Tab-separated table of C-alpha atoms (C1' of nucleotides) in Angstrom:
chain	number	residue	atom	x	y	z
G	1	MET	CA	29.664	5.050	67.270
G	2	GLU	CA	26.046	5.490	68.269
G	3	SER	CA	26.620	9.213	68.019
G	4	ALA	CA	24.372	10.694	65.316
G	5	LEU	CA	24.137	14.300	66.324
G	6	THR	CA	21.793	16.723	64.623
G	7	LEU	CA	23.183	19.244	62.180
G	8	LEU	CA	22.774	21.979	64.769
G	9	GLU	CA	24.687	19.922	67.307
G	10	TYR	CA	27.551	19.317	64.910
G	11	ALA	CA	27.669	23.017	64.210
G	12	LEU	CA	27.851	23.767	67.928
G	13	VAL	CA	30.687	21.304	68.448
G	14	GLY	CA	32.473	22.552	65.330
G	15	LEU	CA	32.279	26.187	66.325
G	16	THR	CA	33.353	25.663	69.931
G	17	ALA	CA	36.235	23.517	68.684
G	18	GLN	CA	37.821	26.592	67.167
G	19	GLU	CA	37.548	28.608	70.368
G	20	PRO	CA	35.416	28.336	73.530
G	21	LEU	CA	32.093	30.084	73.044
G	22	SER	CA	28.996	30.935	75.031
G	23	GLY	CA	25.435	30.257	73.982
G	24	TYR	CA	25.098	33.939	73.250
G	25	ASP	CA	28.194	33.919	71.038
G	26	LEU	CA	26.749	31.046	69.066
G	27	LYS	CA	23.430	32.817	68.767
G	28	LYS	CA	25.264	35.821	67.326
G	29	ILE	CA	27.162	33.684	64.856
G	30	PHE	CA	23.949	32.084	63.659
G	31	GLU	CA	22.278	35.381	63.002
G	32	THR	CA	25.135	37.314	61.445
G	33	THR	CA	27.099	34.844	59.331
G	34	GLU	CA	26.032	32.489	56.572
G	35	MET	CA	25.017	30.020	59.294
G	36	ARG	CA	21.571	31.570	59.107
G	37	GLN	CA	20.197	28.192	58.224
G	38	PHE	CA	20.351	27.524	61.947
G	39	SER	CA	17.876	29.281	64.101
G	40	SER	CA	19.395	31.813	66.432
G	41	SER	CA	16.556	31.444	68.893
G	42	PRO	CA	17.619	30.645	72.431
G	43	GLY	CA	14.977	27.946	72.463
G	44	SER	CA	17.086	25.813	70.181
G	45	ILE	CA	20.632	26.679	71.166
G	46	TYR	CA	20.583	26.479	74.942
G	47	PRO	CA	18.763	23.163	75.155
G	48	ALA	CA	21.138	21.736	72.547
G	49	LEU	CA	24.156	22.857	74.570
G	50	ARG	CA	22.722	21.242	77.694
G	51	ARG	CA	22.048	18.080	75.759
G	52	LEU	CA	25.593	17.934	74.430
G	53	GLU	CA	27.000	18.503	77.885
G	54	LYS	CA	24.848	15.758	79.364
G	55	ARG	CA	25.991	13.424	76.596
G	56	ALA	CA	29.584	14.463	77.307
G	57	PHE	CA	30.349	15.958	73.906
G	58	LEU	CA	30.872	19.392	75.432
G	59	THR	CA	32.085	20.741	78.775
G	60	SER	CA	31.322	24.157	80.114
G	61	SER	CA	32.721	26.498	82.693
G	62	GLU	CA	31.364	29.702	84.109
G	63	GLU	CA	33.832	32.422	83.288
G	64	ALA	CA	34.014	36.127	83.974
G	65	THR	CA	34.903	38.032	80.834
G	66	GLY	CA	35.377	41.592	81.975
G	67	ASP	CA	32.432	41.965	84.285
G	68	ARG	CA	29.763	39.623	83.016
G	69	THR	CA	29.732	35.921	83.667
G	70	ARG	CA	29.253	33.683	80.695
G	71	ARG	CA	29.158	29.915	80.381
G	72	LEU	CA	31.809	28.910	77.891
G	73	TYR	CA	31.541	25.636	76.045
G	74	ARG	CA	34.291	23.561	74.487
G	75	PRO	CA	34.284	20.023	73.090
G	76	THR	CA	35.445	17.033	75.093
G	77	GLU	CA	37.628	14.362	73.536
G	78	ALA	CA	34.483	12.427	72.664
G	79	GLY	CA	33.076	15.568	71.111
G	80	LYS	CA	36.168	16.102	69.008
G	81	GLU	CA	36.091	12.464	67.989
G	82	ALA	CA	32.464	12.699	66.871
G	83	LEU	CA	33.227	15.892	64.987
G	84	ARG	CA	36.213	14.303	63.304
G	85	ALA	CA	34.180	11.293	62.221
G	86	TRP	CA	31.497	13.547	60.787
G	87	LEU	CA	33.924	15.811	58.958
G	88	LEU	CA	36.119	13.099	57.518
G	89	ALA	CA	33.295	10.940	56.199
G	90	PRO	CA	33.236	10.928	52.392
G	91	VAL	CA	30.476	12.822	50.631
G	92	THR	CA	27.891	10.365	49.379
G	93	LEU	CA	25.018	10.521	46.944
G	94	GLU	CA	22.681	10.030	49.877
G	95	GLU	CA	24.041	13.115	51.582
G	96	LEU	CA	23.430	15.155	48.441
G	97	HIS	CA	19.873	13.859	48.312
G	98	ASP	CA	19.152	14.605	51.950
G	99	ASP	CA	20.525	18.123	51.995
G	100	GLY	CA	22.945	19.497	49.445
G	101	ARG	CA	24.256	22.051	51.909
G	102	THR	CA	25.827	19.726	54.449
G	103	PRO	CA	28.910	18.852	52.382
G	104	ILE	CA	29.996	22.446	52.154
G	105	LEU	CA	29.252	23.010	55.821
G	106	ARG	CA	31.466	20.087	56.660
G	107	PHE	CA	34.164	21.424	54.386
G	108	ALA	CA	34.113	24.791	56.089
G	109	PHE	CA	34.691	23.102	59.439
G	110	LEU	CA	37.666	21.002	58.364
G	111	GLY	CA	40.019	23.526	59.886
G	112	SER	CA	38.501	23.107	63.331
G	113	ILE	CA	39.995	19.634	63.613
G	114	GLY	CA	43.242	20.763	62.049
G	115	ALA	CA	42.699	18.664	58.949
G	116	GLY	CA	45.618	18.901	56.534
G	117	ARG	CA	45.947	18.561	52.805
G	118	LYS	CA	45.297	14.849	52.515
G	119	PRO	CA	41.848	14.717	54.135
G	120	THR	CA	40.898	17.939	52.390
G	121	ARG	CA	41.787	16.450	49.063
G	122	ALA	CA	39.984	13.205	49.913
G	123	PHE	CA	36.909	15.198	50.843
G	124	LEU	CA	36.886	17.072	47.552
G	125	GLU	CA	37.457	13.860	45.624
G	126	SER	CA	34.489	12.133	47.244
G	127	TYR	CA	32.416	15.240	46.658
G	128	ARG	CA	33.312	15.239	42.988
G	129	GLU	CA	32.528	11.561	42.716
G	130	ALA	CA	29.133	11.873	44.404
G	131	LEU	CA	28.259	14.836	42.197
G	132	GLY	CA	29.055	12.778	39.133
G	133	ARG	CA	26.549	10.137	40.079
G	134	TYR	CA	24.021	12.758	41.045
G	135	LEU	CA	24.407	14.376	37.654
G	136	GLU	CA	23.638	11.103	35.911
G	137	ASP	CA	20.411	10.761	37.871
G	138	LEU	CA	19.403	14.299	37.030
G	139	ARG	CA	20.082	13.925	33.324
G	140	GLU	CA	17.991	10.777	33.232
G	141	LEU	CA	15.165	12.512	35.041
G	142	ALA	CA	15.346	15.479	32.699
G	143	GLU	CA	15.010	13.147	29.758
G	144	GLN	CA	11.984	11.460	31.278
G	145	LEU	CA	10.366	14.827	31.805
G	146	GLY	CA	10.974	15.801	28.213
G	147	GLU	CA	7.534	14.525	27.248
G	148	HIS	CA	5.766	16.475	29.971
G	149	PRO	CA	3.425	19.107	28.504
G	150	ASP	CA	4.562	21.688	31.071
G	151	ALA	CA	8.179	22.705	30.604
G	152	ARG	CA	8.625	23.876	34.192
G	153	PRO	CA	9.223	20.550	35.946
G	154	ARG	CA	11.938	19.715	33.432
G	155	LEU	CA	13.421	23.182	33.857
G	156	ALA	CA	13.513	22.569	37.615
G	157	ILE	CA	15.704	19.549	36.949
G	158	LEU	CA	17.897	21.638	34.673
G	159	HIS	CA	18.259	23.966	37.632
G	160	GLY	CA	19.643	21.075	39.625
G	161	ILE	CA	22.024	20.253	36.794
G	162	GLU	CA	23.293	23.830	36.687
G	163	GLN	CA	23.839	23.692	40.430
G	164	VAL	CA	25.867	20.521	40.139
G	165	LYS	CA	27.962	22.066	37.402
G	166	GLY	CA	28.604	25.051	39.657
G	167	GLN	CA	29.683	22.778	42.445
G	168	ARG	CA	32.111	20.980	40.172
G	169	ARG	CA	33.602	24.240	39.010
G	170	TRP	CA	34.010	25.196	42.622
G	171	ILE	CA	35.883	21.984	43.394
G	172	ASP	CA	38.380	22.794	40.645
G	173	LEU	CA	38.708	26.292	42.004
G	174	ALA	CA	39.200	25.072	45.565
G	175	GLU	CA	41.803	22.533	44.551
G	176	GLU	CA	43.676	25.213	42.702
G	177	GLU	CA	43.585	27.669	45.576
G	178	LEU	CA	44.668	25.043	48.064
G	179	GLY	CA	47.434	23.799	45.815
G	180	LEU	CA	45.836	20.402	45.450
G	181	ALA	CA	46.235	20.076	41.713
G	182	GLN	CA	44.928	16.644	40.855
G	183	THR	CA	47.580	16.193	38.184
G	184	SER	CA	50.412	16.442	40.695
G	185	MET	CA	52.230	13.202	41.441
G	186	MET	CA	54.099	14.479	44.465
G	187	LYS	CA	53.760	12.581	47.687
G	188	GLU	CA	52.520	14.577	50.608
G	189	GLY	CA	53.725	14.540	54.150
G	190	SER	CA	51.333	16.876	55.922
G	191	GLU	CA	48.700	15.513	58.280
N	1	MET	CA	-4.527	34.001	55.645
N	2	GLU	CA	-3.572	32.113	58.769
N	3	SER	CA	-2.551	29.287	56.530
N	4	ALA	CA	1.204	28.611	56.850
N	5	LEU	CA	1.463	25.028	55.752
N	6	THR	CA	4.672	23.059	56.052
N	7	LEU	CA	6.761	22.403	52.963
N	8	LEU	CA	5.563	18.812	52.931
N	9	GLU	CA	1.960	19.962	53.086
N	10	TYR	CA	2.407	22.351	50.177
N	11	ALA	CA	3.990	19.542	48.210
N	12	LEU	CA	1.003	17.311	48.937
N	13	VAL	CA	-1.462	19.959	47.849
N	14	GLY	CA	0.609	20.792	44.794
N	15	LEU	CA	0.890	17.197	43.653
N	16	THR	CA	-2.774	16.362	44.179
N	17	ALA	CA	-3.709	19.538	42.342
N	18	GLN	CA	-2.350	18.041	39.148
N	19	GLU	CA	-4.326	14.833	39.529
N	20	PRO	CA	-6.026	13.053	42.447
N	21	LEU	CA	-3.525	10.860	44.269
N	22	SER	CA	-3.467	8.374	47.116
N	23	GLY	CA	-1.062	8.404	50.033
N	24	TYR	CA	0.726	5.527	48.406
N	25	ASP	CA	1.079	7.388	45.121
N	26	LEU	CA	2.610	10.306	46.978
N	27	LYS	CA	4.950	8.001	48.835
N	28	LYS	CA	6.098	6.612	45.486
N	29	ILE	CA	6.660	10.060	44.066
N	30	PHE	CA	8.752	11.053	47.049
N	31	GLU	CA	11.020	8.070	46.761
N	32	THR	CA	11.477	7.923	43.003
N	33	THR	CA	11.628	11.520	41.803
N	34	GLU	CA	13.766	14.452	42.851
N	35	MET	CA	11.319	15.042	45.691
N	36	ARG	CA	13.546	12.832	47.783
N	37	GLN	CA	14.006	15.712	50.166
N	38	PHE	CA	10.629	14.662	51.539
N	39	SER	CA	10.522	11.518	53.521
N	40	SER	CA	8.556	8.764	51.864
N	41	SER	CA	7.755	7.182	55.203
N	42	PRO	CA	4.070	6.580	55.842
N	43	GLY	CA	4.548	8.107	59.264
N	44	SER	CA	4.872	11.541	57.710
N	45	ILE	CA	2.586	11.362	54.703
N	46	TYR	CA	-0.604	9.834	56.068
N	47	PRO	CA	-0.824	12.043	59.144
N	48	ALA	CA	-0.182	15.091	56.953
N	49	LEU	CA	-3.020	14.092	54.609
N	50	ARG	CA	-5.376	13.674	57.559
N	51	ARG	CA	-4.308	17.017	58.885
N	52	LEU	CA	-4.945	18.731	55.563
N	53	GLU	CA	-8.336	17.102	55.293
N	54	LYS	CA	-9.299	18.173	58.786
N	55	ARG	CA	-8.204	21.697	57.968
N	56	ALA	CA	-10.227	21.508	54.742
N	57	PHE	CA	-7.342	21.983	52.314
N	58	LEU	CA	-7.910	18.525	50.860
N	59	THR	CA	-10.891	16.236	50.347
N	60	SER	CA	-10.684	12.526	49.899
N	61	SER	CA	-12.849	9.784	48.532
N	62	GLU	CA	-12.500	6.042	48.716
N	63	GLU	CA	-12.263	4.787	45.182
N	64	ALA	CA	-11.867	1.377	43.598
N	65	THR	CA	-9.172	1.442	40.956
N	66	GLY	CA	-9.345	-1.960	39.336
N	67	ASP	CA	-9.792	-4.121	42.391
N	68	ARG	CA	-8.089	-2.354	45.245
N	69	THR	CA	-9.610	0.482	47.150
N	70	ARG	CA	-7.513	3.598	47.542
N	71	ARG	CA	-8.254	6.888	49.208
N	72	LEU	CA	-7.754	9.602	46.627
N	73	TYR	CA	-6.999	13.135	47.718
N	74	ARG	CA	-7.604	16.349	45.850
N	75	PRO	CA	-7.430	19.996	46.959
N	76	THR	CA	-10.481	21.966	47.992
N	77	GLU	CA	-10.973	25.538	46.869
N	78	ALA	CA	-9.291	26.687	50.060
N	79	GLY	CA	-6.426	24.310	49.316
N	80	LYS	CA	-6.011	25.676	45.809
N	81	GLU	CA	-6.130	29.186	47.169
N	82	ALA	CA	-3.397	28.475	49.715
N	83	LEU	CA	-1.305	26.822	47.026
N	84	ARG	CA	-1.783	29.750	44.694
N	85	ALA	CA	-0.729	32.209	47.382
N	86	TRP	CA	2.357	30.187	48.134
N	87	LEU	CA	3.362	29.765	44.503
N	88	LEU	CA	2.760	33.322	43.417
N	89	ALA	CA	4.621	34.943	46.279
N	90	PRO	CA	7.812	36.633	45.092
N	91	VAL	CA	11.124	35.025	45.959
N	92	THR	CA	12.732	36.959	48.788
N	93	LEU	CA	16.177	37.109	50.300
N	94	GLU	CA	14.724	35.562	53.432
N	95	GLU	CA	13.502	32.556	51.503
N	96	LEU	CA	16.977	32.049	50.062
N	97	HIS	CA	18.423	32.219	53.549
N	98	ASP	CA	15.946	29.764	55.024
N	99	ASP	CA	16.229	27.134	52.337
N	100	GLY	CA	17.585	27.760	48.881
N	101	ARG	CA	15.605	24.858	47.451
N	102	THR	CA	12.090	26.162	48.014
N	103	PRO	CA	12.088	28.681	45.154
N	104	ILE	CA	12.756	26.010	42.574
N	105	LEU	CA	10.222	23.698	44.158
N	106	ARG	CA	7.641	26.436	43.888
N	107	PHE	CA	8.624	27.074	40.285
N	108	ALA	CA	8.159	23.429	39.404
N	109	PHE	CA	4.620	23.547	40.765
N	110	LEU	CA	3.510	26.642	38.882
N	111	GLY	CA	1.819	24.472	36.291
N	112	SER	CA	-0.442	22.874	38.882
N	113	ILE	CA	-2.354	26.123	39.281
N	114	GLY	CA	-2.286	26.764	35.567
N	115	ALA	CA	-0.026	29.767	35.917
N	116	GLY	CA	0.666	31.436	32.609
N	117	ARG	CA	3.514	33.493	31.253
N	118	LYS	CA	3.038	36.593	33.342
N	119	PRO	CA	3.295	35.038	36.812
N	120	THR	CA	6.092	32.790	35.597
N	121	ARG	CA	8.022	35.789	34.427
N	122	ALA	CA	7.279	37.660	37.642
N	123	PHE	CA	8.524	34.706	39.625
N	124	LEU	CA	11.811	34.561	37.729
N	125	GLU	CA	12.228	38.307	38.046
N	126	SER	CA	11.833	38.231	41.802
N	127	TYR	CA	14.181	35.279	41.951
N	128	ARG	CA	16.798	37.171	39.998
N	129	GLU	CA	16.377	40.180	42.195
N	130	ALA	CA	16.692	38.223	45.441
N	131	LEU	CA	19.774	36.432	44.129
N	132	GLY	CA	21.383	39.766	43.347
N	133	ARG	CA	21.043	40.904	46.922
N	134	TYR	CA	22.183	37.553	48.190
N	135	LEU	CA	25.278	37.793	46.027
N	136	GLU	CA	26.182	41.142	47.535
N	137	ASP	CA	26.008	39.659	51.025
N	138	LEU	CA	28.174	36.735	50.016
N	139	ARG	CA	30.820	38.897	48.393
N	140	GLU	CA	31.032	41.033	51.488
N	141	LEU	CA	31.369	37.980	53.679
N	142	ALA	CA	34.053	36.534	51.430
N	143	GLU	CA	36.004	39.740	51.773
N	144	GLN	CA	35.725	39.665	55.545
N	145	LEU	CA	36.988	36.107	55.578
N	146	GLY	CA	39.967	37.049	53.435
N	147	GLU	CA	42.046	37.611	56.555
N	148	HIS	CA	41.162	34.254	58.059
N	149	PRO	CA	44.258	32.020	58.346
N	150	ASP	CA	42.315	28.981	57.092
N	151	ALA	CA	41.235	29.331	53.488
N	152	ARG	CA	38.369	26.866	53.771
N	153	PRO	CA	35.692	29.083	55.339
N	154	ARG	CA	36.254	31.663	52.612
N	155	LEU	CA	36.146	28.938	49.989
N	156	ALA	CA	32.816	27.803	51.428
N	157	ILE	CA	31.473	31.276	50.715
N	158	LEU	CA	32.896	31.122	47.208
N	159	HIS	CA	30.908	27.927	46.848
N	160	GLY	CA	27.784	29.866	47.649
N	161	ILE	CA	28.764	32.494	45.098
N	162	GLU	CA	29.249	29.853	42.415
N	163	GLN	CA	25.834	28.447	43.261
N	164	VAL	CA	24.218	31.830	42.884
N	165	LYS	CA	25.909	32.330	39.549
N	166	GLY	CA	24.570	28.972	38.424
N	167	GLN	CA	21.088	29.968	39.481
N	168	ARG	CA	21.325	33.186	37.494
N	169	ARG	CA	22.484	31.349	34.434
N	170	TRP	CA	19.540	29.028	34.858
N	171	ILE	CA	17.120	31.937	34.986
N	172	ASP	CA	18.432	33.169	31.642
N	173	LEU	CA	18.110	29.684	30.257
N	174	ALA	CA	14.569	29.267	31.580
N	175	GLU	CA	13.471	32.620	30.196
N	176	GLU	CA	14.849	31.682	26.841
N	177	GLU	CA	13.194	28.270	26.770
N	178	LEU	CA	9.871	29.717	27.849
N	179	GLY	CA	10.087	32.552	25.366
N	180	LEU	CA	10.196	35.177	28.096
N	181	ALA	CA	13.037	37.211	26.686
N	182	GLN	CA	13.453	40.143	29.056
N	183	THR	CA	14.318	42.452	26.203
N	184	SER	CA	10.956	41.961	24.552
N	185	MET	CA	8.593	44.907	24.757
N	186	MET	CA	5.503	43.043	23.594
N	187	LYS	CA	2.459	43.135	25.774
N	188	GLU	CA	1.135	39.772	26.834
N	189	GLY	CA	-2.394	38.586	27.063
N	190	SER	CA	-2.097	35.153	28.616
N	191	GLU	CA	-3.163	34.587	32.211
U	1	DT	C1'	2.512	-20.898	47.760
U	2	DC	C1'	5.899	-17.725	48.647
U	3	DG	C1'	7.258	-13.298	48.365
U	4	DC	C1'	6.722	-8.748	46.694
U	5	DA	C1'	4.226	-4.625	45.724
U	6	DC	C1'	0.081	-2.381	47.071
U	7	DA	C1'	-2.140	0.268	50.698
U	8	DT	C1'	-2.786	2.474	55.182
U	9	DG	C1'	-2.148	3.214	59.460
U	10	DT	C1'	-0.353	3.960	64.874
U	11	DA	C1'	2.820	5.143	68.796
U	12	DA	C1'	6.965	6.747	71.001
U	13	DC	C1'	10.385	9.865	70.679
U	14	DG	C1'	13.332	13.811	69.903
U	15	DT	C1'	13.840	18.181	68.295
U	16	DG	C1'	13.047	22.795	66.454
U	17	DT	C1'	9.722	26.827	66.758
U	18	DT	C1'	7.426	30.315	69.054
U	19	DA	C1'	6.509	32.883	72.805
U	20	DC	C1'	7.283	34.221	77.256
U	21	DA	C1'	10.310	35.475	81.079
U	22	DT	C1'	14.119	37.395	83.801
U	23	DG	C1'	17.958	40.114	85.121
U	24	DA	C1'	22.454	42.540	84.554
U	25	DT	C1'	25.306	45.957	82.151
U	26	DT	C1'	26.337	49.600	78.963
U	27	DC	C1'	25.525	53.772	76.577
U	28	DA	C1'	23.062	57.873	75.253
O	1	DT	C1'	16.768	57.242	83.377
O	2	DG	C1'	15.548	54.659	79.751
O	3	DA	C1'	16.641	51.712	75.926
O	4	DA	C1'	19.495	48.458	73.796
O	5	DT	C1'	22.550	44.737	74.288
O	6	DC	C1'	24.294	41.007	76.906
O	7	DA	C1'	23.068	36.565	78.748
O	8	DT	C1'	20.291	32.553	79.792
O	9	DG	C1'	16.640	30.175	80.329
O	10	DT	C1'	11.498	27.606	80.266
O	11	DA	C1'	7.042	25.746	78.410
O	12	DA	C1'	3.668	24.519	74.957
O	13	DC	C1'	3.284	22.889	70.614
O	14	DA	C1'	3.699	20.785	66.123
O	15	DC	C1'	6.112	18.144	63.230
O	16	DG	C1'	9.090	14.550	61.202
O	17	DT	C1'	11.563	10.104	62.194
O	18	DT	C1'	11.668	5.504	63.317
O	19	DA	C1'	9.728	1.400	64.184
O	20	DC	C1'	5.992	-1.492	64.415
O	21	DA	C1'	1.681	-3.362	62.630
O	22	DT	C1'	-1.846	-5.213	59.451
O	23	DG	C1'	-4.010	-6.923	55.441
O	24	DT	C1'	-4.846	-7.635	50.195
O	25	DG	C1'	-3.758	-8.955	45.465
O	26	DC	C1'	-0.672	-10.486	42.005
O	27	DG	C1'	2.923	-12.874	39.614
O	28	DA	C1'	6.548	-16.552	39.634
DNA sequence: TCGCACATGTAACGTGTTACATGATTCA
DNA sequence: TGAATCATGTAACACGTTACATGTGCGA
């Protein structure tokens, strides 16, 4: 252990794990896809890549694609291991408190470590469980705010409750699409 | 202009605008309510309060509540003005991209500047509008990811879509609870 | 009197942001 | 030939995190 990468760093390892990428590629991904949450400024990406290489989570090699030379990054074994540990960790209430968007980011990356049905299902289960506890907290808070003269703070909590409900619906949807029906009793052999 | 406070700083101004608070009070709020997203560590709060006082967004006064002495903070006129500008700004697509949680945080604070029905309605309208555009982007992205061999990235986008739907439902709910039915043609006099 | 809650700070550190800077290649 | 895109950096700065530090008042 003693890893603890930043979210940006995990994203860099996760993306390069799927295929070797240059800093410029990553920049492009951050500005065109839903990874907008990460800054696409070179001032964040390039230093992070250097950092990860120095810490031996990534390796790079100068390569000539067509005519230009680009420095392509890919994860080392240690990098893959750190990524795996991050992706396979169960979703906790604390994670939801810190930043509700990291669970789904982790989910999206599960393919980059070739995770099969079992870890995917385990991930969704822990997500569901954490959401359940989160929902309890929110309902309690909403009740406490019931006396508040201004309705808006309580409505803000109701917003959170609606979000949690949406996330739960999505888990059902995802399990269905992935053929992970929770009622099934069949043993699984994949992964 | 030339304000641009951090999210933490806006939260500090917004909370003290409702009633004068000490650094310790704010710390408590951050660790017990749904404002957990802000660190409750003194290393972030006290420096931020000093900063805001130096920049004349807050004033403080040593006061003896019971026996202890506490430094109570409250916003200056400039502080209230900055808060007002922040709260009354329409929700934009960019804001949703940067951090989907700021709109609802701003909404929750609308009472602290005594915002009435009209700005509240305007806020929700802009929110709805921004979400609509966001939804279009997400649907397009989901379609692009349809070809992807791994279903999980596309499912991650569907998660975003579910979240947006939940937010829209909440807007309807909020408008109803606040008596801001969008079908109503009545002119309003408040605020 | 022992520990907990109250109450406020400081210092080192790492990281993201913004702005600046450079040069090659491609396309109109 | 000029502009846009490709491609990679650096430097100053501000901020949040973590850890350390100090002291008071209250209740068991």
